[in-house]
mmCIF file of C-alpha atoms in Angstrom:
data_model
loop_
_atom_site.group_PDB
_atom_site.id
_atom_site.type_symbol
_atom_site.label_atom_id
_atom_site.label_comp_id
_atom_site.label_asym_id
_atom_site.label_seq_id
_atom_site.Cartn_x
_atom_site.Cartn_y
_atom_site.Cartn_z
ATOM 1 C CA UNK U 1 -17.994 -4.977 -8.327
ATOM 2 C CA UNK U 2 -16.537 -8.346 -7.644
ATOM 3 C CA UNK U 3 -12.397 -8.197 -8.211
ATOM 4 C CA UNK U 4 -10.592 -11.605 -9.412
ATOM 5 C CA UNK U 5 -7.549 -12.729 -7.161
ATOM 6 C CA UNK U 6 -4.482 -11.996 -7.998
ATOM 7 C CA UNK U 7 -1.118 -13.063 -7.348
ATOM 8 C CA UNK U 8 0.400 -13.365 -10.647
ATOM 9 C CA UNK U 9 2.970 -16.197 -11.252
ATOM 10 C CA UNK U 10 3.890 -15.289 -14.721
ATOM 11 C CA UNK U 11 3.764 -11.830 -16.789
ATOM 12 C CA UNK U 12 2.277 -12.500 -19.719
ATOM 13 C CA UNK U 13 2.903 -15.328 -20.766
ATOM 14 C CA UNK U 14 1.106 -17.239 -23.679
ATOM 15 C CA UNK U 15 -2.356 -15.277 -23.440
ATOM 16 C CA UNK U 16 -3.884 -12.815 -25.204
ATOM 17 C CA UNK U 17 -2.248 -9.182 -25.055
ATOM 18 C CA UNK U 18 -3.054 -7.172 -22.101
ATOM 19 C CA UNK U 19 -3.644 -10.321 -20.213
ATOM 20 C CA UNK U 20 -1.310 -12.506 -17.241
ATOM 21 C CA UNK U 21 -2.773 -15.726 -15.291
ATOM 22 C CA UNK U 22 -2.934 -15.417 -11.815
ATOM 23 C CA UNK U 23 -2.125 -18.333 -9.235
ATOM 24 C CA UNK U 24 -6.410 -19.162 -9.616
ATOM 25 C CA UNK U 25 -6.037 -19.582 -13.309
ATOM 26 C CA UNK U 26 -7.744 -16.065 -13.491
ATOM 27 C CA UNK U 27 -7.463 -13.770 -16.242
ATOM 28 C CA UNK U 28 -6.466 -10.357 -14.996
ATOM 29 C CA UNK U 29 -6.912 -8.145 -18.334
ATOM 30 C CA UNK U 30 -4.940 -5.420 -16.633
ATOM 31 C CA UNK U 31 -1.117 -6.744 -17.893
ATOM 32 C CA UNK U 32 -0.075 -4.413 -20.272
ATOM 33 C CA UNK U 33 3.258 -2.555 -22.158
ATOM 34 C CA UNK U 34 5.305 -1.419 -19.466
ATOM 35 C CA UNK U 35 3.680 -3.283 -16.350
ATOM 36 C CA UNK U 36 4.650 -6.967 -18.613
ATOM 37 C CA UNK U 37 7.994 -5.350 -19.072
ATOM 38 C CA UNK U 38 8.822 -4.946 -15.523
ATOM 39 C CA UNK U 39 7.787 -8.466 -14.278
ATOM 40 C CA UNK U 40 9.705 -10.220 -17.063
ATOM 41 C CA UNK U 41 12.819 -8.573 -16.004
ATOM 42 C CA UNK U 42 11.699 -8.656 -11.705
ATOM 43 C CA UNK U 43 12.927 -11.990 -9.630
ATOM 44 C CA UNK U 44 9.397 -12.969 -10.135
ATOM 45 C CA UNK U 45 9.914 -14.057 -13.380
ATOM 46 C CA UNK U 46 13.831 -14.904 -13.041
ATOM 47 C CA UNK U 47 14.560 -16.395 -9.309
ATOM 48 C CA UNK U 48 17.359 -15.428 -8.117
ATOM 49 C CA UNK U 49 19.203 -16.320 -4.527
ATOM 50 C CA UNK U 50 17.733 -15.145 -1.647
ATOM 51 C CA UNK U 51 20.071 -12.943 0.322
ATOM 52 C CA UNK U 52 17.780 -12.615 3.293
ATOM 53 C CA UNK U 53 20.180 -10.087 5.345
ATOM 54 C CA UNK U 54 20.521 -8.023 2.660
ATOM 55 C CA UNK U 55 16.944 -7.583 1.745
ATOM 56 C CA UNK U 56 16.153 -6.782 5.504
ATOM 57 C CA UNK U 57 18.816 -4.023 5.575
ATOM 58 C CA UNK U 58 17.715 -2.124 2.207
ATOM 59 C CA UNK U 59 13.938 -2.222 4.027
ATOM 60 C CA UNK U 60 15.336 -0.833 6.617
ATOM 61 C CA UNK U 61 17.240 1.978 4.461
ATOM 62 C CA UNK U 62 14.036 3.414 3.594
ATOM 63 C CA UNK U 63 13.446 4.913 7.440
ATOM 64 C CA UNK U 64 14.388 8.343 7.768
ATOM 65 C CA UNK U 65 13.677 12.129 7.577
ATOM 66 C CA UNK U 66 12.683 13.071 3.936
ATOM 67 C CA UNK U 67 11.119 15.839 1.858
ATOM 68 C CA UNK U 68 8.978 13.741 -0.353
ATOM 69 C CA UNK U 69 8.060 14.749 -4.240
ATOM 70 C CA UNK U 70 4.684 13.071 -5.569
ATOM 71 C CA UNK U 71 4.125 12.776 -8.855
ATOM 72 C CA UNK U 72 0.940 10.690 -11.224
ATOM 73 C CA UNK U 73 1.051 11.252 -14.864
ATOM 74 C CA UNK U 74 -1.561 9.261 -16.797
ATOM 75 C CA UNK U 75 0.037 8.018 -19.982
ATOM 76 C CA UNK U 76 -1.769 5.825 -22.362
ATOM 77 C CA UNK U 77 -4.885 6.197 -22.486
ATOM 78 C CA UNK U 78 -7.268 3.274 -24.081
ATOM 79 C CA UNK U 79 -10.808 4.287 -23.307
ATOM 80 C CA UNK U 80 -12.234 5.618 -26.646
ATOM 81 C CA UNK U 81 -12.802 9.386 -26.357
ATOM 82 C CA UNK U 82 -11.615 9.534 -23.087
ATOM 83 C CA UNK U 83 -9.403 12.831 -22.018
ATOM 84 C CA UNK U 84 -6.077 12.610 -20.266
ATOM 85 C CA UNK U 85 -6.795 13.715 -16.905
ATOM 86 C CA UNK U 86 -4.453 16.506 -15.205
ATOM 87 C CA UNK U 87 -1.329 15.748 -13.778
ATOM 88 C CA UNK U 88 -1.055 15.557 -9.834
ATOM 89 C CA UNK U 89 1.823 17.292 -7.976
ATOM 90 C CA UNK U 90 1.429 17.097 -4.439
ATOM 91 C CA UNK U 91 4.762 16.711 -1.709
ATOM 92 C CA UNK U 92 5.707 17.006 2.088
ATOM 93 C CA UNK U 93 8.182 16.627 4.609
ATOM 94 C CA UNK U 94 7.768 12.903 5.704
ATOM 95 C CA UNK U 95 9.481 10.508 8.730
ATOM 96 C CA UNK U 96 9.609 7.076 8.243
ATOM 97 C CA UNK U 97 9.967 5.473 11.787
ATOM 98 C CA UNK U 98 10.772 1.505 12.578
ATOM 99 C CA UNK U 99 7.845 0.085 14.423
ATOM 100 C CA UNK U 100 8.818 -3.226 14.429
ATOM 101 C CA UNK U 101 11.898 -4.760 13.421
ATOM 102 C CA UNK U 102 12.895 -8.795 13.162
ATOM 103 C CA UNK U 103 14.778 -10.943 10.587
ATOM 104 C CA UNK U 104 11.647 -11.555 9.116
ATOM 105 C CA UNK U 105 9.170 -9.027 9.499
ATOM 106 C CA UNK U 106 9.256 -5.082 9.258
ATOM 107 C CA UNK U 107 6.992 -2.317 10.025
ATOM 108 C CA UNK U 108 7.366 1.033 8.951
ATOM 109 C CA UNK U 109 5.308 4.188 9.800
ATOM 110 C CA UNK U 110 5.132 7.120 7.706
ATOM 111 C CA UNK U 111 4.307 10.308 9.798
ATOM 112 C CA UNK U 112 3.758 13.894 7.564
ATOM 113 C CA UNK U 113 4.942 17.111 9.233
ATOM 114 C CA UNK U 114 3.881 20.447 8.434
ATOM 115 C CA UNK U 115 7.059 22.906 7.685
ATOM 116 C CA UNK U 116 5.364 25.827 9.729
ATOM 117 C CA UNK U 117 2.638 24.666 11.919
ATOM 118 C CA UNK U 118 4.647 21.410 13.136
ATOM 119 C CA UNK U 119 0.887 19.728 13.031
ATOM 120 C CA UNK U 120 1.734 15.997 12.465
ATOM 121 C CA UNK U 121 -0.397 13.520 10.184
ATOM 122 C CA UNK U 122 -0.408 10.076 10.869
ATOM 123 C CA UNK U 123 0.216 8.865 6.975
ATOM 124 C CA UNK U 124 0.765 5.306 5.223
ATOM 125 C CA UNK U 125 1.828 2.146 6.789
ATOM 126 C CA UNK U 126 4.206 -0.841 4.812
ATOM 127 C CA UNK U 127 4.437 -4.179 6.530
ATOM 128 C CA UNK U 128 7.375 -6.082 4.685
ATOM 129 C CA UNK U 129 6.897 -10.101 5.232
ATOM 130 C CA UNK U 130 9.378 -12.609 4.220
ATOM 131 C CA UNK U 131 8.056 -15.331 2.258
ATOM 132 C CA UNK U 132 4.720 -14.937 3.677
ATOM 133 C CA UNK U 133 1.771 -17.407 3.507
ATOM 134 C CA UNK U 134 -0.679 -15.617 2.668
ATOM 135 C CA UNK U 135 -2.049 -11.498 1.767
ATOM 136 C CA UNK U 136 -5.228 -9.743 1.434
ATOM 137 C CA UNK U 137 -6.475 -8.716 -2.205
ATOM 138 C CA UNK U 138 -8.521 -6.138 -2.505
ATOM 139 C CA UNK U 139 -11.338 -8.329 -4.024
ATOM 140 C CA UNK U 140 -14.820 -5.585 -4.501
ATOM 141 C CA UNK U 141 -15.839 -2.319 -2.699
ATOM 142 C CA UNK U 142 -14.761 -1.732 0.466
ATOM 143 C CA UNK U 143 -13.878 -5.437 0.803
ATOM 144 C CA UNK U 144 -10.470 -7.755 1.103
ATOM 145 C CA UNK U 145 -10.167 -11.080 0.954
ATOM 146 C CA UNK U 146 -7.281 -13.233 2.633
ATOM 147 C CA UNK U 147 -5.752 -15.821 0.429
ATOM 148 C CA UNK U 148 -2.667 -17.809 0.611
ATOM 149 C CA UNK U 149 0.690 -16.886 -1.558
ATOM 150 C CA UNK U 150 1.202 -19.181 -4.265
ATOM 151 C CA UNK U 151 4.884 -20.856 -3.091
ATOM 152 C CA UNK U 152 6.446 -20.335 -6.858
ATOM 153 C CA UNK U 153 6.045 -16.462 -6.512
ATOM 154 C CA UNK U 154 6.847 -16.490 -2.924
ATOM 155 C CA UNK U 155 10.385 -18.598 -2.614
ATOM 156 C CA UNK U 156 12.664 -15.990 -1.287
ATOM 157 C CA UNK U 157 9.928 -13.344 -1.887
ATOM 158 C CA UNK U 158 9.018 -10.334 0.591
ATOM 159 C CA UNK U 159 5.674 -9.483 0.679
ATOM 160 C CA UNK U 160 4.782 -5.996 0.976
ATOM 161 C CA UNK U 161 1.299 -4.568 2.419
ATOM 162 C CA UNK U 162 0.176 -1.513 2.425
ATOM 163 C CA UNK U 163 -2.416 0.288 5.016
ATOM 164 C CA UNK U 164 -4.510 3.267 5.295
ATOM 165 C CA UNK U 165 -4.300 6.573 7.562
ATOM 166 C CA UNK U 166 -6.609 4.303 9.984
ATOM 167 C CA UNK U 167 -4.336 1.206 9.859
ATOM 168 C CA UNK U 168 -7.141 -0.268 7.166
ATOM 169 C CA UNK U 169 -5.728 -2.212 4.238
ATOM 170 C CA UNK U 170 -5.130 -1.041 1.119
ATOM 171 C CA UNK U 171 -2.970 -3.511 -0.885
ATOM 172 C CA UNK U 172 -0.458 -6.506 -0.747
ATOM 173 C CA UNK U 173 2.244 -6.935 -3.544
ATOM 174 C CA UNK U 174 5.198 -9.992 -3.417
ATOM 175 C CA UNK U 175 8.306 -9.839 -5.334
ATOM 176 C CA UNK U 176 12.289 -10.193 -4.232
ATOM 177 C CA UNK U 177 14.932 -8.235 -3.948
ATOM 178 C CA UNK U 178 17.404 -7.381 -7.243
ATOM 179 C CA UNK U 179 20.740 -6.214 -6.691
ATOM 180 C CA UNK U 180 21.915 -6.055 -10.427
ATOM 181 C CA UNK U 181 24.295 -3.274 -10.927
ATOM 182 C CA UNK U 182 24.589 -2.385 -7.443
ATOM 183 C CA UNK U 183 21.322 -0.972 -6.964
ATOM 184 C CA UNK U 184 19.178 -3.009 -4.661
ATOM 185 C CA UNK U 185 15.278 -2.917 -6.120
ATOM 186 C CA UNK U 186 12.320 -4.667 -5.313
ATOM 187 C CA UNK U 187 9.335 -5.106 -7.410
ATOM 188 C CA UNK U 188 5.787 -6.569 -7.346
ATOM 189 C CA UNK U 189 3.981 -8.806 -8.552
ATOM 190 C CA UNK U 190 0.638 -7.684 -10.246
ATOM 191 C CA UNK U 191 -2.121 -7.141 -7.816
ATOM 192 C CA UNK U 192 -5.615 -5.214 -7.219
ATOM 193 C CA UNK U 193 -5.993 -1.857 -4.910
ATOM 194 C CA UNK U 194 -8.644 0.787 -4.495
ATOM 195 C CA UNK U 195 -8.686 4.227 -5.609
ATOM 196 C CA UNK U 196 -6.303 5.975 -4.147
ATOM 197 C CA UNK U 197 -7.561 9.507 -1.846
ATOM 198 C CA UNK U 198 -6.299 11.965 -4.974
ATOM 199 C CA UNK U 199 -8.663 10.283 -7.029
ATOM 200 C CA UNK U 200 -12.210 8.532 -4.891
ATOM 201 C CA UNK U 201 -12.987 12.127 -4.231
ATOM 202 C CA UNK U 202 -13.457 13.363 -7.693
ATOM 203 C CA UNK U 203 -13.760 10.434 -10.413
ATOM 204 C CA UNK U 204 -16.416 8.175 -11.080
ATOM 205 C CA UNK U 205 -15.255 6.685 -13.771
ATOM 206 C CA UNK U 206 -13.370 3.699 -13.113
ATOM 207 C CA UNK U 207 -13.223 1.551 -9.254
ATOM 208 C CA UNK U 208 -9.826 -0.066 -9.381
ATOM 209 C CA UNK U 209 -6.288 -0.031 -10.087
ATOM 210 C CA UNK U 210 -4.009 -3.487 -10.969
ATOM 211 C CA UNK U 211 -0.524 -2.330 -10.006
ATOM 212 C CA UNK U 212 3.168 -2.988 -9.954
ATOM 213 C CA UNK U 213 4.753 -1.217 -7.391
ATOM 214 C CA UNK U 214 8.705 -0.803 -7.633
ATOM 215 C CA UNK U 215 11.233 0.636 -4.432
ATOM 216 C CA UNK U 216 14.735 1.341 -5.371
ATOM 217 C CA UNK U 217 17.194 2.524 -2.788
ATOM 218 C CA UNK U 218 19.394 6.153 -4.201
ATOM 219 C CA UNK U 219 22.213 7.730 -2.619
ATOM 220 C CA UNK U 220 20.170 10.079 -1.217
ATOM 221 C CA UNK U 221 16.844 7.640 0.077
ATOM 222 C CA UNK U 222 14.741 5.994 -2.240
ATOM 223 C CA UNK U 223 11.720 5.843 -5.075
ATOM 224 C CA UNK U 224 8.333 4.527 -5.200
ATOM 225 C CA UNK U 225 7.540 4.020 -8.639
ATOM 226 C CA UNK U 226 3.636 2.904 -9.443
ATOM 227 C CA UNK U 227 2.699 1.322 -12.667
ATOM 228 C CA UNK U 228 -1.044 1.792 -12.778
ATOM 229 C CA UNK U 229 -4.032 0.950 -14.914
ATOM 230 C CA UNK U 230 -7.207 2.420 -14.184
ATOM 231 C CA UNK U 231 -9.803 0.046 -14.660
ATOM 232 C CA UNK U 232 -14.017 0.150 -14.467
ATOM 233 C CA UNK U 233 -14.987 -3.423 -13.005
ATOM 234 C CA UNK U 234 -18.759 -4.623 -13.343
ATOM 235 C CA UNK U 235 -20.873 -6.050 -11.915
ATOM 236 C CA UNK U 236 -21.090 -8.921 -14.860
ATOM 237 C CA UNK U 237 -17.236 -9.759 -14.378
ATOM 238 C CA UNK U 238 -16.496 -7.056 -17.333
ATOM 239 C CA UNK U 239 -13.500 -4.886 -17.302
ATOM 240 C CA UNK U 240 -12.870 -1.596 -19.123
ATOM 241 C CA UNK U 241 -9.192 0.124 -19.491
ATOM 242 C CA UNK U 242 -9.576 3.454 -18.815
ATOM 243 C CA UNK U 243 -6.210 4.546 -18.993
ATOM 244 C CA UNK U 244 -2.439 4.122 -17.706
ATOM 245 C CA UNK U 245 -0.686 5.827 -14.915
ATOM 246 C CA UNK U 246 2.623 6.690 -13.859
ATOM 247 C CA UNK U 247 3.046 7.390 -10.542
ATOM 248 C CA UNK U 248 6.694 8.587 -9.014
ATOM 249 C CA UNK U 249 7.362 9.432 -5.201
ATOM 250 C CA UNK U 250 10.688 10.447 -4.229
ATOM 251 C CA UNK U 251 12.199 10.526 -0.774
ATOM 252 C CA UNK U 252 14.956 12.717 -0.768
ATOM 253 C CA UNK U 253 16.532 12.474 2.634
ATOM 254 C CA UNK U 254 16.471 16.220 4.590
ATOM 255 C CA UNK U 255 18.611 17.882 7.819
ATOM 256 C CA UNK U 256 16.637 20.748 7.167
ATOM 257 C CA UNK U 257 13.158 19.748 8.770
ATOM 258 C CA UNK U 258 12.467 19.777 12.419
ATOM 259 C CA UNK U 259 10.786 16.273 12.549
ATOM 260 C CA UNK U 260 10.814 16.438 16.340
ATOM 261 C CA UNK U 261 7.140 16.831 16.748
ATOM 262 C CA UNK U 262 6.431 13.634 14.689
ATOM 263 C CA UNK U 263 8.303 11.722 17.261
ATOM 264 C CA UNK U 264 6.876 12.980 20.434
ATOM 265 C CA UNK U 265 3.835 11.878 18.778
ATOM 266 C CA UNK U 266 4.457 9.038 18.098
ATOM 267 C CA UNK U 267 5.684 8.505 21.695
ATOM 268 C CA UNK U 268 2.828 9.271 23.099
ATOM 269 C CA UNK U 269 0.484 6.977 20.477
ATOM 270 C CA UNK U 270 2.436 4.113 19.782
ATOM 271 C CA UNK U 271 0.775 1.996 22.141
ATOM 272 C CA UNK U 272 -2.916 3.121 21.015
ATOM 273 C CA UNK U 273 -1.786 2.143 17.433
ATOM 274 C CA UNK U 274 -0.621 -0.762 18.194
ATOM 275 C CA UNK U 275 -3.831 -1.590 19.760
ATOM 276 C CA UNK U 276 -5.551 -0.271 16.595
ATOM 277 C CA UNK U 277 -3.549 -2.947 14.383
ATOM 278 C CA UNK U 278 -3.994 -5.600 16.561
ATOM 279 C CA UNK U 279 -7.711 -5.140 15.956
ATOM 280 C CA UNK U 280 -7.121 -5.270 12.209
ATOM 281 C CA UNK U 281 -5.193 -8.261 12.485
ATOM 282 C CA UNK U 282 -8.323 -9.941 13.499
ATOM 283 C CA UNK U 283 -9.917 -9.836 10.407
ATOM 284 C CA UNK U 284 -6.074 -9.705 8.390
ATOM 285 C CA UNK U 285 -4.917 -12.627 9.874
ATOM 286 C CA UNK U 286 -6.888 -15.230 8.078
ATOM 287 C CA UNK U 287 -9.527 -15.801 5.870
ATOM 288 C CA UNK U 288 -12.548 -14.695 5.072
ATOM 289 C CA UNK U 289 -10.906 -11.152 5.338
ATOM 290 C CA UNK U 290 -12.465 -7.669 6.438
ATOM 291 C CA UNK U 291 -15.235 -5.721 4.680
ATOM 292 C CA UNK U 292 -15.732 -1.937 5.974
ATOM 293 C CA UNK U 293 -18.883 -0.355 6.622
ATOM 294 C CA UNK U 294 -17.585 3.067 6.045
ATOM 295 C CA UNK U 295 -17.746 5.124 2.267
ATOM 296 C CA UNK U 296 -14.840 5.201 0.462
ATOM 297 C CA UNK U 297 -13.189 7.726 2.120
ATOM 298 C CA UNK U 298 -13.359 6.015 5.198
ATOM 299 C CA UNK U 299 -13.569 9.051 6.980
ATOM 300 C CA UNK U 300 -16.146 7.392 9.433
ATOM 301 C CA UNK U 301 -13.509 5.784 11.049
ATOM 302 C CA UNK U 302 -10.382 7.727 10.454
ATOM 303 C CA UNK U 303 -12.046 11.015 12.294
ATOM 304 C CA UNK U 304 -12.620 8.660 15.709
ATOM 305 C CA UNK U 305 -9.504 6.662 15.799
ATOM 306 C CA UNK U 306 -7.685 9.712 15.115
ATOM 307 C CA UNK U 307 -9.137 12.006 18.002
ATOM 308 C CA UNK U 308 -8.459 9.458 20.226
ATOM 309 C CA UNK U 309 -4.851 9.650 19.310
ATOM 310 C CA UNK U 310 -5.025 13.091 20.226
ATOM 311 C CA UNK U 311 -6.976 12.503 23.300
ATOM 312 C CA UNK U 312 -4.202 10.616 24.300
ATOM 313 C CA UNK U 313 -1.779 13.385 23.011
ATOM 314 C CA UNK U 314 -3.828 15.789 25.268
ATOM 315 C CA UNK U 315 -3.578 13.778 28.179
ATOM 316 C CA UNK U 316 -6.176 11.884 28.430
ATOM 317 C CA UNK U 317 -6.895 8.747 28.791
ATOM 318 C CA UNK U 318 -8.391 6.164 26.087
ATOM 319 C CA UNK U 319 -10.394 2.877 26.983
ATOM 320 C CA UNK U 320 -9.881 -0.213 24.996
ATOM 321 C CA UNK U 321 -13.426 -0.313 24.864
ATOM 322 C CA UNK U 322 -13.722 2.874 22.682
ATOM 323 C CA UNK U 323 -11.385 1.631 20.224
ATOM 324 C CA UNK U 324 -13.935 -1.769 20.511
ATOM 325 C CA UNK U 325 -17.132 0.430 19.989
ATOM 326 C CA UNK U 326 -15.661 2.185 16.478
ATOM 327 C CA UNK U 327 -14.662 -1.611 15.084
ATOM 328 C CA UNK U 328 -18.103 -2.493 16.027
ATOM 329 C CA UNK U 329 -19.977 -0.144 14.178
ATOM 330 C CA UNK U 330 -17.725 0.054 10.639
ATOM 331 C CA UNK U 331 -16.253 -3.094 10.534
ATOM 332 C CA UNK U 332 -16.820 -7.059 10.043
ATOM 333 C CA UNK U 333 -15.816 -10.000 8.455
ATOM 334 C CA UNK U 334 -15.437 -10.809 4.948
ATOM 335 C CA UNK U 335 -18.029 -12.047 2.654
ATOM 336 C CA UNK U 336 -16.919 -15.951 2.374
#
C-alpha cells in the first residue's frame, strides 16, 4: 500500500466529486459530502486573523479530569453489497495533563484511570504546533513520511499530531482556530491515518482512513468529532470507498473520579517518556520519516516501553540503553 500526501489546500474545488487536490497536485479520492462541507466553512478555506493567545488558551482548555463518551457510527456506506458494521460504544474516566507548555507549542498527555482498580493506562498523545513547517503523513503500512506544510494552509494555522500508547505517530492534521458565535473550534485539514485499535484487530477489509478531525470547546470540556472514510488502498495506486464514519468523543469534565493515581504516575515516568519522545523525534524531526518493524498493533514495542515505565514505578531503575535496545530492534528510518 503506498498512501499519496496530503495536506489539502482546497476542499473540493473544481474536480471530480469525491475528490480535493492536495499541496503535491495529488488526487485524494477520499473528499466527500460532509468532510467537503466542513473544510469549505473551516479557516482553511476562509483565513481569518490569527489570534495566537487565544488559540493557545482554548488548547490549553482541553486539560483536565473527564469521564469520556466514545462513540463511531458508520454512515454511508458506498462499497456495493457491503453491510453497515456495528456501532462502537466504548468510554472511561480520562486526565489530560500539560507536558509542555510555550506560546507556540503544546503537549498534552491523556492518562485512562480505572474507576475501581485505580490501574492507570498511559493513552493518546496531541502535540499542537503553531504554524509548523512541516508533519508526518501516514504514507503506507507501518510507515510515515515527513514533509513540509504547504505555507497557504499553514498562515496562522496550528498543527495538530497525534501519537500512539508508545509515543509512535499516528496522524498530523493543520487547520486554525474559529471563534464564530462564541464557540472557539478548530478543524483539519484532510489527511491520511491508520486503522485505529477498535478496528486493526478485527477488519480486513480496508487499510486507511482520510480524516477531518474537529475540537470544539463546551461549557462543560470539549468534543472530538472524526469525519472518516474507510478506504482499501492498493498496491496499483487504486482506492476503494468502503464506507463513512462518524466518530464522536466527549469529555465531560468530572469531580467525581479520584485521578490521583494517574498523577503519581506520571510523576514518577515523566522523565522516561520524555526520553521515549526524544527518541521518536529522531526519526519525526525531518525527513525521510520512521517506518516500524512491529505488526499493526504494535504491541512489540508498547509491552517493553511500557514495563519499563513500571519498572520505574516499582522502583527500579531504567538504563537509557534499554530504551536504545527496543528502538533498535522495531524501528528505522523511512523509505526515501
Amino acid at each position: 500500500m503506498n498512501l499519496n500526501p496530503v495536506a489539502t489546500r482546497h476542499a473540493c474545488p473544481t474536480q471530480a466529486p469525491g475528490t480535493t487536490q492536495d499541496t503535491h497536485g495529488v488526487s485524494l479520492r477520499a473528499c466527500a459530502g460532509v468532510a467537503c462541507a466542513l473544510l469549505a466553512t473551516s479557516g482553511i478555506a476562509h483565513a481569518q486573523p490569527s489570534d495566537l493567545q487565544r488559540d493557545h488558551a482554548s488548547i490549553l482548555g482541553m486539560k483536565g479530569e473527564y469521564i469520556v463518551d466514545f462513540a463511531f457510527d458508520e454512515t454511508v456506506l458506498l462499497k456495493p453489497g457491503y453491510e453497515r458494521a456495528p456501532a462502537v460504544r466504548s468510554g472511561g474516566n480520562e486526565v489530560v495533563i500539560v507536558v509542555e507548555d510555550s506560546p507556540k507549542r503544546i503537549v498534552l498527555q491523556h492518562l485512562l484511570v480505572d474507576g475501581k482498580s485505580g490501574h492507570v493506562t498511559k493513552h493518546w498523545r496531541q502535540d499542537w504546533v503553531y504554524e509548523a513547517p512541516n508533519r508526518f503523513e501516514f504514507s503506507a503500512d507501518q510507515t510515515w513520511q515527513v514533509r513540509a506544510i504547504d505555507p497557504v494552509v499553514n498562515a496562522g494555522a496550528w498543527t495538530q499530531c497525534v501519537y500512539e500508547v508508545s509515543d509512535a505517530p499516528r496522524y498530523c492534521g493543520t487547520g486554525r482556530w474559529d471563534y464564530r458565535n462564541g464557540v472557539a473550534t478548530w478543524t483539519s485539514d484532510l489527511s491520511w491515518r491508520p486503522l485505529p485499535r477498535r478496528e486493526y484487530t478485527r477488519r480486513s477489509d480496508y487499510n486507511a482512513l482520510a480524516v477531518v478531525n474537529r475540537h470544539t470547546l463546551t461549557p462543560n470540556g470539549w468534543t472530538h468529532e472524526q469525519f472518516n472514510t474507510k478506504i482499501l488502498r492498493g498496491a496499483d495506486g487504486s482506492q476503494q470507498e468502503i464506507a463513512r464514519e462518524f466518530g464522536f468523543n466527549d469529555y465531560d469534565r468530572t469531580t467525581e473520579v479520584d485521578f490521583k493515581p494517574a498523577y503519581d504516575y506520571w510523576a514518577a515516568t515523566a522523565d522516561y517518556w520524555a526520553k521515549v519522545r526524544a527518541r521518536w523525534d529522531g526519526f519525526l524531526g525531518q525527513a525521510p520519516g520512521v517506518h516500524l518493524k512491529t505488526k499493526l498493533d504494535g504491541m512489540a514495542m508498547i509491552i517493553p516501553l511500557f514495563t519499563q515505565a513500571q519498572d520505574l514505578q516499582d522502583g527500579k531503575q531504567v538504563k537509557d540503553a534499554q530504551i536504545d535496545a527496543v528502538f533498535r530492534q522495531w524501528v528505522e528510518k523511512a523509505p526515501e
